[in-house]
mmCIF file of C-alpha atoms in Angstrom:
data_model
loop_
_atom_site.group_PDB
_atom_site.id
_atom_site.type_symbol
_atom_site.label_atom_id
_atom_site.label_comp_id
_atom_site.label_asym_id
_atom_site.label_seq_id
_atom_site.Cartn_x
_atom_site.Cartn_y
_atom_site.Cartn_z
ATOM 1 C CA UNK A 176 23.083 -85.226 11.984
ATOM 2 C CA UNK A 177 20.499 -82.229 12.049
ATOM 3 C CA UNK A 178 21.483 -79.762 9.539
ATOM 4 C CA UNK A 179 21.370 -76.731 12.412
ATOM 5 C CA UNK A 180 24.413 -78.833 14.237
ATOM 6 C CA UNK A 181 25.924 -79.446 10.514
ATOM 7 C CA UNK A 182 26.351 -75.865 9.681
ATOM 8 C CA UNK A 183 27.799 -74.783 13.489
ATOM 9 C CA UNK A 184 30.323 -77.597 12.669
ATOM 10 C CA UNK A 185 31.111 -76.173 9.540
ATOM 11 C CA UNK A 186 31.333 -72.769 10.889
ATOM 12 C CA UNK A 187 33.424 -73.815 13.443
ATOM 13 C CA UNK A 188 36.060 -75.452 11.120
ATOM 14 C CA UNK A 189 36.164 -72.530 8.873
ATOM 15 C CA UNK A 190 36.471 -70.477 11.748
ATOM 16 C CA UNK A 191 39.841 -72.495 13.485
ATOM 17 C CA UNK A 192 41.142 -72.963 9.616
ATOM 18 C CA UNK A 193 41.272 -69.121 9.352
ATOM 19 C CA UNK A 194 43.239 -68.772 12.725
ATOM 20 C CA UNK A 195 45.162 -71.454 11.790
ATOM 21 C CA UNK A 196 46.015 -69.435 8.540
ATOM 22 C CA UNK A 197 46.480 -65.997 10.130
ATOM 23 C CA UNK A 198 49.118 -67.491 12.915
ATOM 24 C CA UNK A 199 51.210 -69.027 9.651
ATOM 25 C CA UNK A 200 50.929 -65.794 8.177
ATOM 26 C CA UNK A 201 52.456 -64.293 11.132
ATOM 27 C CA UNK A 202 55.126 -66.758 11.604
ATOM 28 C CA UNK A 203 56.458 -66.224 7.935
ATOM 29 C CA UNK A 204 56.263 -62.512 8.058
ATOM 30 C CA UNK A 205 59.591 -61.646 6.940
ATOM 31 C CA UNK A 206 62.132 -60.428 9.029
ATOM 32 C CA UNK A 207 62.865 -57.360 6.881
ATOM 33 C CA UNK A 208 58.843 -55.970 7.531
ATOM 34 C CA UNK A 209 59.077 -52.250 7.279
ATOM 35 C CA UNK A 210 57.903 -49.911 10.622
ATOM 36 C CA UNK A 211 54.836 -49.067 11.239
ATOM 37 C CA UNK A 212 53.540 -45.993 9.295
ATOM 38 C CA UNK A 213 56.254 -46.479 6.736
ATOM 39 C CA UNK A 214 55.604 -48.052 3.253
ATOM 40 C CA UNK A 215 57.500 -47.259 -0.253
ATOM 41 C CA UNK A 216 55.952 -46.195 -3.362
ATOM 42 C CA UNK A 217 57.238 -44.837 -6.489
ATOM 43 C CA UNK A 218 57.417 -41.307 -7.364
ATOM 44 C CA UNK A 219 58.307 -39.520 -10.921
ATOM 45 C CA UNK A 220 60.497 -42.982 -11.579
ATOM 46 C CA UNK A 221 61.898 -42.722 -8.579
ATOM 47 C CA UNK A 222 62.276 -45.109 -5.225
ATOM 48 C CA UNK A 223 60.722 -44.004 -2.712
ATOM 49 C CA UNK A 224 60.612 -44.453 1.148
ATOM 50 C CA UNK A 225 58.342 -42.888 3.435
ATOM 51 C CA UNK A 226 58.107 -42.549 7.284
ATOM 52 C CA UNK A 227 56.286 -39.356 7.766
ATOM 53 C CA UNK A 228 55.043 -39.157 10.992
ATOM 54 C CA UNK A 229 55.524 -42.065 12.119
ATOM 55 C CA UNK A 230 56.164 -41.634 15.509
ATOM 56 C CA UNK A 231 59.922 -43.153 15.118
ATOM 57 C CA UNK A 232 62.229 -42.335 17.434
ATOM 58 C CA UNK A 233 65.667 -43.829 15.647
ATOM 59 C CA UNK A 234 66.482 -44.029 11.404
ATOM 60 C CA UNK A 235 64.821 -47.439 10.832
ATOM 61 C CA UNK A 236 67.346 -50.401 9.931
ATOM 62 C CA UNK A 237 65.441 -52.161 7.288
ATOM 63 C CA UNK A 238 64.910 -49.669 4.659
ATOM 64 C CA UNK A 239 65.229 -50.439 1.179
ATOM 65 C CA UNK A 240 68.535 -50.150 -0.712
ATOM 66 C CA UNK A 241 67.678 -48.993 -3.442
ATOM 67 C CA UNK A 242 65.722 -45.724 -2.236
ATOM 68 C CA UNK A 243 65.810 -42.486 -3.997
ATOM 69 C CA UNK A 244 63.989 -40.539 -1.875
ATOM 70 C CA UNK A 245 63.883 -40.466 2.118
ATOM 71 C CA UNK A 246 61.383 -39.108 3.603
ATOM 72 C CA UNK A 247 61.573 -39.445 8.037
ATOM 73 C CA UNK A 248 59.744 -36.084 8.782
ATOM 74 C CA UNK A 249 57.731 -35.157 11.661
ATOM 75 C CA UNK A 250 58.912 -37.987 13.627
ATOM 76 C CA UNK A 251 60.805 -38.308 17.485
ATOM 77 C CA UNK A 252 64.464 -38.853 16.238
ATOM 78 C CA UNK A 253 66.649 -37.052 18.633
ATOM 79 C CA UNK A 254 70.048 -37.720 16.960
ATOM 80 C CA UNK A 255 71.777 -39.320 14.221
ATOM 81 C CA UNK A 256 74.677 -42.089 14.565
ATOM 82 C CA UNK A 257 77.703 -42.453 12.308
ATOM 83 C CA UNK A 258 76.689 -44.914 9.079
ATOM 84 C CA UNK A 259 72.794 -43.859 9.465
ATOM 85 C CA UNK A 260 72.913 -43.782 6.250
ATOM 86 C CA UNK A 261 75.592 -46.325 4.968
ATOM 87 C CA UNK A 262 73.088 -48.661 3.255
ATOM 88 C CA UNK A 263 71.703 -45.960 0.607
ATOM 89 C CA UNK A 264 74.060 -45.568 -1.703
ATOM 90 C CA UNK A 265 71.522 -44.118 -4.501
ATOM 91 C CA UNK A 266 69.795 -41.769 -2.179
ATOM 92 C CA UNK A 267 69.073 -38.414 -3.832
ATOM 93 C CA UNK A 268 66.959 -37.002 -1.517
ATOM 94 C CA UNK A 269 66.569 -37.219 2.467
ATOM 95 C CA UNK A 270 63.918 -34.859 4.545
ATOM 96 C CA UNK A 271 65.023 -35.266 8.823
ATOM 97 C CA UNK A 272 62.811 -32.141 9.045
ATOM 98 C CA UNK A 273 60.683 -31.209 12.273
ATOM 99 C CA UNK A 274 62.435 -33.970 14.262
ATOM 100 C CA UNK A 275 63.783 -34.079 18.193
ATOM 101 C CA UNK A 276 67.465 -34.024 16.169
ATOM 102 C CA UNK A 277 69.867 -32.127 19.004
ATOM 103 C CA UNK A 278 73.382 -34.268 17.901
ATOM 104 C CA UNK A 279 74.710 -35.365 14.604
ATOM 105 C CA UNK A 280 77.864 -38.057 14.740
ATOM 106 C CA UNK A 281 80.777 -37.365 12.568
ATOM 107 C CA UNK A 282 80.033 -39.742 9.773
ATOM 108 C CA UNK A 283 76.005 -39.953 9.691
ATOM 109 C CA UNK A 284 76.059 -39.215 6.075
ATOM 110 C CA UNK A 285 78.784 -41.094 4.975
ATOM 111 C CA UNK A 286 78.180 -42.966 1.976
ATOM 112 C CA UNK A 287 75.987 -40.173 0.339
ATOM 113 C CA UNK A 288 78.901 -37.878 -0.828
ATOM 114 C CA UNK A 289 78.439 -38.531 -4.474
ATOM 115 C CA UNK A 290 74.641 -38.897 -5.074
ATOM 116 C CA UNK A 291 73.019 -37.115 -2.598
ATOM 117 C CA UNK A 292 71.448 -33.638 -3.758
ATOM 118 C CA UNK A 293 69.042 -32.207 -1.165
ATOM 119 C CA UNK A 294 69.548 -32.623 2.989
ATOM 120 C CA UNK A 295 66.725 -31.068 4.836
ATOM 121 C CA UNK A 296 67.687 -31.105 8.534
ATOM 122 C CA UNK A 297 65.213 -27.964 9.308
ATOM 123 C CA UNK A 298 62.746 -27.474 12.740
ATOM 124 C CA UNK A 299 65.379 -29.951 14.595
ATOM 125 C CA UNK A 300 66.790 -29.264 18.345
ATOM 126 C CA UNK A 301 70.720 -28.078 16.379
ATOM 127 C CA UNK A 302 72.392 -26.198 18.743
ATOM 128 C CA UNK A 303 76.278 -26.363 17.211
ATOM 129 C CA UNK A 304 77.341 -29.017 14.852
ATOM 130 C CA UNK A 305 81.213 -29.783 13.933
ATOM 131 C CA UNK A 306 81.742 -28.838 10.392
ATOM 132 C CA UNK A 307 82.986 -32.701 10.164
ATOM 133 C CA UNK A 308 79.335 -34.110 9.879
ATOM 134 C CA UNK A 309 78.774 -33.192 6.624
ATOM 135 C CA UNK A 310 82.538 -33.719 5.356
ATOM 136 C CA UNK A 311 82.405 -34.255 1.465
ATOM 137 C CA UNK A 312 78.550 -33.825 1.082
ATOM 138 C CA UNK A 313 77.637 -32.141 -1.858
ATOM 139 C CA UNK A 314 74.420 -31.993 -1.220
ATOM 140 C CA UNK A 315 71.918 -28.770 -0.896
ATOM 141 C CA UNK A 316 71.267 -28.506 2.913
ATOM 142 C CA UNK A 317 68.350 -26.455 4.901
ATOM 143 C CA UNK A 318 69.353 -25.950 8.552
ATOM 144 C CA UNK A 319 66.469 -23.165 9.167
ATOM 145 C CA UNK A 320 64.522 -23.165 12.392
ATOM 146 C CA UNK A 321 67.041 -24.819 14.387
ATOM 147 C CA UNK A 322 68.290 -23.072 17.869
ATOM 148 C CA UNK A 323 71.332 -22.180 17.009
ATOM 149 C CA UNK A 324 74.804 -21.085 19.214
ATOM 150 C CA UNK A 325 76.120 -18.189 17.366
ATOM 151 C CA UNK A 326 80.064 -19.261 17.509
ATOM 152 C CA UNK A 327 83.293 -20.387 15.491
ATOM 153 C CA UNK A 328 82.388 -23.635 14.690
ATOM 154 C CA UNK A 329 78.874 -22.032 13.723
ATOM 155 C CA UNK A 330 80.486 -19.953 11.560
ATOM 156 C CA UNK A 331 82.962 -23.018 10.008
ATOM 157 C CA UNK A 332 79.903 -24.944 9.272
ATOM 158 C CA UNK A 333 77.858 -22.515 6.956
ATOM 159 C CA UNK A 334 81.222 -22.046 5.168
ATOM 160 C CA UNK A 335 81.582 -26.023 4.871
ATOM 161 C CA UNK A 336 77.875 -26.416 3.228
ATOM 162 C CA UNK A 337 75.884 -25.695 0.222
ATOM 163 C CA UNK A 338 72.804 -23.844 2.191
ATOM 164 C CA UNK A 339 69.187 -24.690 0.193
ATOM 165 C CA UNK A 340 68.181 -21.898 -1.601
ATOM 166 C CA UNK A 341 66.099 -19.128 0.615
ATOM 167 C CA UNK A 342 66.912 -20.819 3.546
ATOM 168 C CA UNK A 343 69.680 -19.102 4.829
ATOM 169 C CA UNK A 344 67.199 -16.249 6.211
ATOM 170 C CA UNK A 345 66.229 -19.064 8.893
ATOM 171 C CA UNK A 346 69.436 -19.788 10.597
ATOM 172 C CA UNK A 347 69.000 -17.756 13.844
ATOM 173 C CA UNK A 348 71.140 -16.966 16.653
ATOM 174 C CA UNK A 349 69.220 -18.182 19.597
ATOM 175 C CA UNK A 350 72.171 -17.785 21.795
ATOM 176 C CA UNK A 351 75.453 -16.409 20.856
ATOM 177 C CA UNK A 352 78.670 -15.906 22.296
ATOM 178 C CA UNK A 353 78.494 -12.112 22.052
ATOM 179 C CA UNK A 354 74.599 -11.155 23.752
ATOM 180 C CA UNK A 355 74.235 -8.546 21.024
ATOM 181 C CA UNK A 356 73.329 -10.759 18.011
ATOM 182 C CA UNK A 357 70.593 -12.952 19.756
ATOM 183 C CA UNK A 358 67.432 -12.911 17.629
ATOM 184 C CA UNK A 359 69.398 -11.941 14.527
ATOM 185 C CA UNK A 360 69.950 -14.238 11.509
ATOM 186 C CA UNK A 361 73.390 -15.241 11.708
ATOM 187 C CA UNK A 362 74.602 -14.567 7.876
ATOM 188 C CA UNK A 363 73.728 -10.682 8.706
ATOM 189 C CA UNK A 364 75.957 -11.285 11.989
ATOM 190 C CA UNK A 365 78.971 -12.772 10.300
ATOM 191 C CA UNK A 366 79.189 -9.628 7.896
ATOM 192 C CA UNK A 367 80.564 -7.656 10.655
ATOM 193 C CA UNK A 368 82.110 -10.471 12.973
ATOM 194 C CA UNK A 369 84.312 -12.726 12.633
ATOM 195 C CA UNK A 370 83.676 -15.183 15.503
ATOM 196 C CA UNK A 371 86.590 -17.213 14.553
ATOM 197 C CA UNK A 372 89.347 -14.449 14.747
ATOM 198 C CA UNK A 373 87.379 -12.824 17.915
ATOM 199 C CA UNK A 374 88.170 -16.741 19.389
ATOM 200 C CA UNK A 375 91.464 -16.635 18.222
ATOM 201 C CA UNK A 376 92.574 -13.104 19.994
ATOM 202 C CA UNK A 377 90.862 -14.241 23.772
ATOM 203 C CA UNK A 378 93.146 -17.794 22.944
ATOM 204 C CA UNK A 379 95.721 -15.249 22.620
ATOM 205 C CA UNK A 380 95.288 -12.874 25.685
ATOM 206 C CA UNK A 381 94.437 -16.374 27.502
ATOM 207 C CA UNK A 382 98.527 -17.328 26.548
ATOM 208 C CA UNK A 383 99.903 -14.182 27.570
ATOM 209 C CA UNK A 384 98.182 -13.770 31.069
ATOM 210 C CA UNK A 385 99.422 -17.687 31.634
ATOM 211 C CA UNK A 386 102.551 -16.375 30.329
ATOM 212 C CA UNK A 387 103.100 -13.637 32.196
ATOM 213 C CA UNK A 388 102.027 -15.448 35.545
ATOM 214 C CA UNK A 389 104.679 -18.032 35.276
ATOM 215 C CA UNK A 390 107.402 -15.312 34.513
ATOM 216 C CA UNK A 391 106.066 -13.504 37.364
ATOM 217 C CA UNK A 392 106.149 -16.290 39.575
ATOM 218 C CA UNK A 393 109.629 -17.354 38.842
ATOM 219 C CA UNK A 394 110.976 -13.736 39.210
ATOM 220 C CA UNK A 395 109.334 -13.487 42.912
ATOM 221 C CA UNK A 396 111.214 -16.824 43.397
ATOM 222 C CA UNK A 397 114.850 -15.428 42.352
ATOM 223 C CA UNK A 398 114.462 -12.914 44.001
ATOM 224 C CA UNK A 399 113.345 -14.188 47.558
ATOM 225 C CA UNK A 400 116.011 -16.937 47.117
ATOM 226 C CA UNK A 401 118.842 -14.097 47.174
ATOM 227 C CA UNK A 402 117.310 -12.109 49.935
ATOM 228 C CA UNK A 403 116.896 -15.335 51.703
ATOM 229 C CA UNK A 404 120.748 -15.859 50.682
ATOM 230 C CA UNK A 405 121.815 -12.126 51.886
ATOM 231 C CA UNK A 406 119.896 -12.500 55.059
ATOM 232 C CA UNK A 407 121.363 -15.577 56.030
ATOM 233 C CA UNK A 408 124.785 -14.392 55.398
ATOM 234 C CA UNK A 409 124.216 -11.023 57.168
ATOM 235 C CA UNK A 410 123.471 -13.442 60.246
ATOM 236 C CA UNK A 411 126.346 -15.064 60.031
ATOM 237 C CA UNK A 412 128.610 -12.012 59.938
ATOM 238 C CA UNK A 413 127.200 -10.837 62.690
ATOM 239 C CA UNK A 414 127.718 -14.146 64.814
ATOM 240 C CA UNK A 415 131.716 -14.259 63.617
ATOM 241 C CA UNK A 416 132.145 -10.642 65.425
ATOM 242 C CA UNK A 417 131.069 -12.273 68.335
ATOM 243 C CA UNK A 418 133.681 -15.085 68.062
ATOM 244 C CA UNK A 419 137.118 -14.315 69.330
ATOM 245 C CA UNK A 420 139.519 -12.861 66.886
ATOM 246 C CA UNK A 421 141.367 -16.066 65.299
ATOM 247 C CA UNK A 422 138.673 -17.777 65.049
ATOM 248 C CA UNK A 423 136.690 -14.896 63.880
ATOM 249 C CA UNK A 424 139.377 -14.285 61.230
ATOM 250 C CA UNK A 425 139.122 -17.786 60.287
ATOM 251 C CA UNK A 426 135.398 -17.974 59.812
ATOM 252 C CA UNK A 427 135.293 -14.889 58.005
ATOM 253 C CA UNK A 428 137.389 -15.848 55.040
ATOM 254 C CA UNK A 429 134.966 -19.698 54.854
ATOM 255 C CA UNK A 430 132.126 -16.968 54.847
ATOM 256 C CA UNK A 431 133.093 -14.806 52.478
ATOM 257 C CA UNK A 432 134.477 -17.836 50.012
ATOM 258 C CA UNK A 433 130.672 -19.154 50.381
ATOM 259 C CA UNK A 434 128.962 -16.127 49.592
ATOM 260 C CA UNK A 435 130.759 -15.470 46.379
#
């Protein structure tokens, strides 16, 4: 055999061996392999996982247990689900910053209570969040640059969590339920409102207008059902005298018995 056609042979062999190797290597990729654009590393001693953007648009399944440190910035999540988190029991730290985030489930933290330390859910879509999301967490949480409603269950929230230090300045009232404190930060609104007890007295006056409408009602009832009552007799007086006198004297007394 010429030695040009020997080394095209051998090329081609060491050319299918290599595909051959590259589609094993594919087919025993483990199931676990980690998203695209995310890859852990090790930080000060500590786990950690990061997804910056990485163009995710849900809290990837497969990430290691025994993180530290989360790190899903910058990405396309637009909410979180209850147990996002339920696989992380050492996490310390967690960044959802400058995400699509407009909804967080009751119970997307859970499981975090004890160790977590830092929650970063600024730059998200939060418009109101029920102070039950973040039941038990100790952690310190930034909720800046978020478009907030200005409300009670606004107002129950900052009292539930530990704001991040100097971020309190950035929790806004982009709309509110009284036009007046749009644009302003909402810890400078909440010195001189209550929202809650504001809610409470229109929940009140709500009551008492129902209130007062029913009683109303029923009143106007009684009180056509007796002139209905009084006209009705008044008719029938006026037919006895019509009637000849033992009969009318007869009828009178059944008409008089009824009305009392």
């Amino acid at each position: 055999m010429p030695a040009a056609e020997r080394v095209l042979l051998r090329s081609v062999t060491m050319w299918l061996l290599l595909q051959s190797l590259l589609l094993l290597t594919s087919c025993l990729r483990p199931a676990t392999a980690f998203p695209k654009g995310c890859y852990p590393s090790e930080e000060e001693g500590l786990k950690t996982f990061r997804c910056s953007n990485a163009r995710l648009t849900e809290v990837p399944r497969d990430i290691p247990n025994n993180t530290n440190k989360l790190y899903l910035d910058s990405n396309q999540i637009p909410f979180l689900p209850r147990d996002a988190f339920r696989d992380l029991p050492l996490l310390l730290e967690l960044d959802l910053s400058h995400n699509a985030i407009a909804s967080v489930e009751s119970g997307a933290f859970r499981g975090l209570a004890e160790h977590l330390h830092s929650l970063d859910l600024s730059s998200n879509r939060l418009v109101s969040v029920s102070k039950d999301a973040f039941s038990n967490l100790k952690a310190k949480v930034n909720l800046s640059n978020n478009p907030w409603l200005c409300d009670c269950q606004l107002q129950e929230l900052i009292r539930t969590v530990d704001l991040a230090a100097g971020s309190s300045g950035g929790i806004v009232c982009d709309s509110s339920t009284q036009e007046e404190h749009v644009g302003k930060a909402f810890l400078q609104v909440i010195a001189d409102t209550d929202f809650c007890n504001v809610y409470k007295k229109t929940t009140d006056i709500a009551m008492l207008v129902t209130m007062f409408g029913w009683f109303a009602m029923v009143i106007s009832y009684l009180v056509y059902y007796v002139r209905q009552n009084q006209e009705d007799a008044r008719r029938h007086l006026e037919y006895l005298k019509s009637l000849p006198s033992k009969q009318r004297r007869s009828e009178e007394s059944s008409t008089i018995s009824t009305v009392v």
